[in-house]
Amino acid sequence: DVKVTQSSRYLVKRTGEKVFLECVQDMDHENMFWYRQDPGLGLRLIYFSYDVKMKEKGDIPEGYSVSREKKERFSLILESASTNQTSMYLCASSFDQGPYGYTFGSGTRLTVV
Amino acid sequence: QKEVEQNSGPLSVPEGAIASLNCTYSDRGSQSFFWYRQYSGKSPELIMFIYSNGDKEDGRFTAQLNKASQYVSLLIRDSQPSDSATYLCAVSPSGTYKYIFGTGTRLKVLA
């Protein structure tokens, strides 16, 4: 089975802190994604990457950045955490070709206080 | 703006009944269609995908696709309380691997 592993299940950070969320996949997927999920708003794409060192902004990139130095790892960075970034963060990965769908990690519930 | 629409529910069905979940999409060129199940507090889990018109069956689940009418549905036969979850529809628009997700339909199966 494809495994997408997110480093933390729950995180509590203070306003203004720099926050790193890590995601690792073990099936050689080309594409990786970061979403946030909030009640009533569904899944919103923050950033995605289709290759090492490549990244593209999603629908809500403000306040976030990403890094993909290796194919299996995709990191989401909150440059200066704010309370409105309290959310569930989901990492996903997929092959570049074929209708195989995304595989999601277990999610990180981030609370910014 | 490409959109995927789902009724938020909750859709309540008695145990053993057929649950019917529907999804419409705006991009006529969409290629692939996915159904994810998400239990409360958990991440989405892929349960079905379909890319050809018609029906696709997998156990108690049937996905139905009608590209002319731009809708995709998921039928769950012999619904069980363990099927109670939010079901997300996702669509792959033409020329991209970025899926568009609906906001999900919450299903409650009553014992």
CSV table of N, CA, C and O in Angstrom, one decimal, chain A residues 13 46 65 70 99:
chain,number,residue,atom,x,y,z
A,13,LYS,N,1.0,25.7,18.2
A,13,LYS,CA,2.1,26.7,18.1
A,13,LYS,C,1.6,28.1,18.5
A,13,LYS,O,0.4,28.3,18.5
A,46,ILE,N,-3.3,24.5,-1.1
A,46,ILE,CA,-2.4,25.6,-0.8
A,46,ILE,C,-1.3,25.6,-1.8
A,46,ILE,O,-1.0,26.7,-2.4
A,65,SER,N,4.7,28.7,2.4
A,65,SER,CA,5.6,28.4,1.4
A,65,SER,C,5.9,26.9,1.5
A,65,SER,O,5.4,26.2,2.4
A,70,LYS,N,13.6,16.6,-2.2
A,70,LYS,CA,13.7,15.2,-2.6
A,70,LYS,C,12.3,14.8,-3.1
A,70,LYS,O,11.3,15.3,-2.6
A,99,PRO,N,-5.6,7.6,-13.9
A,99,PRO,CA,-6.7,8.0,-13.0
A,99,PRO,C,-6.7,7.3,-11.7
A,99,PRO,O,-7.6,6.6,-11.3
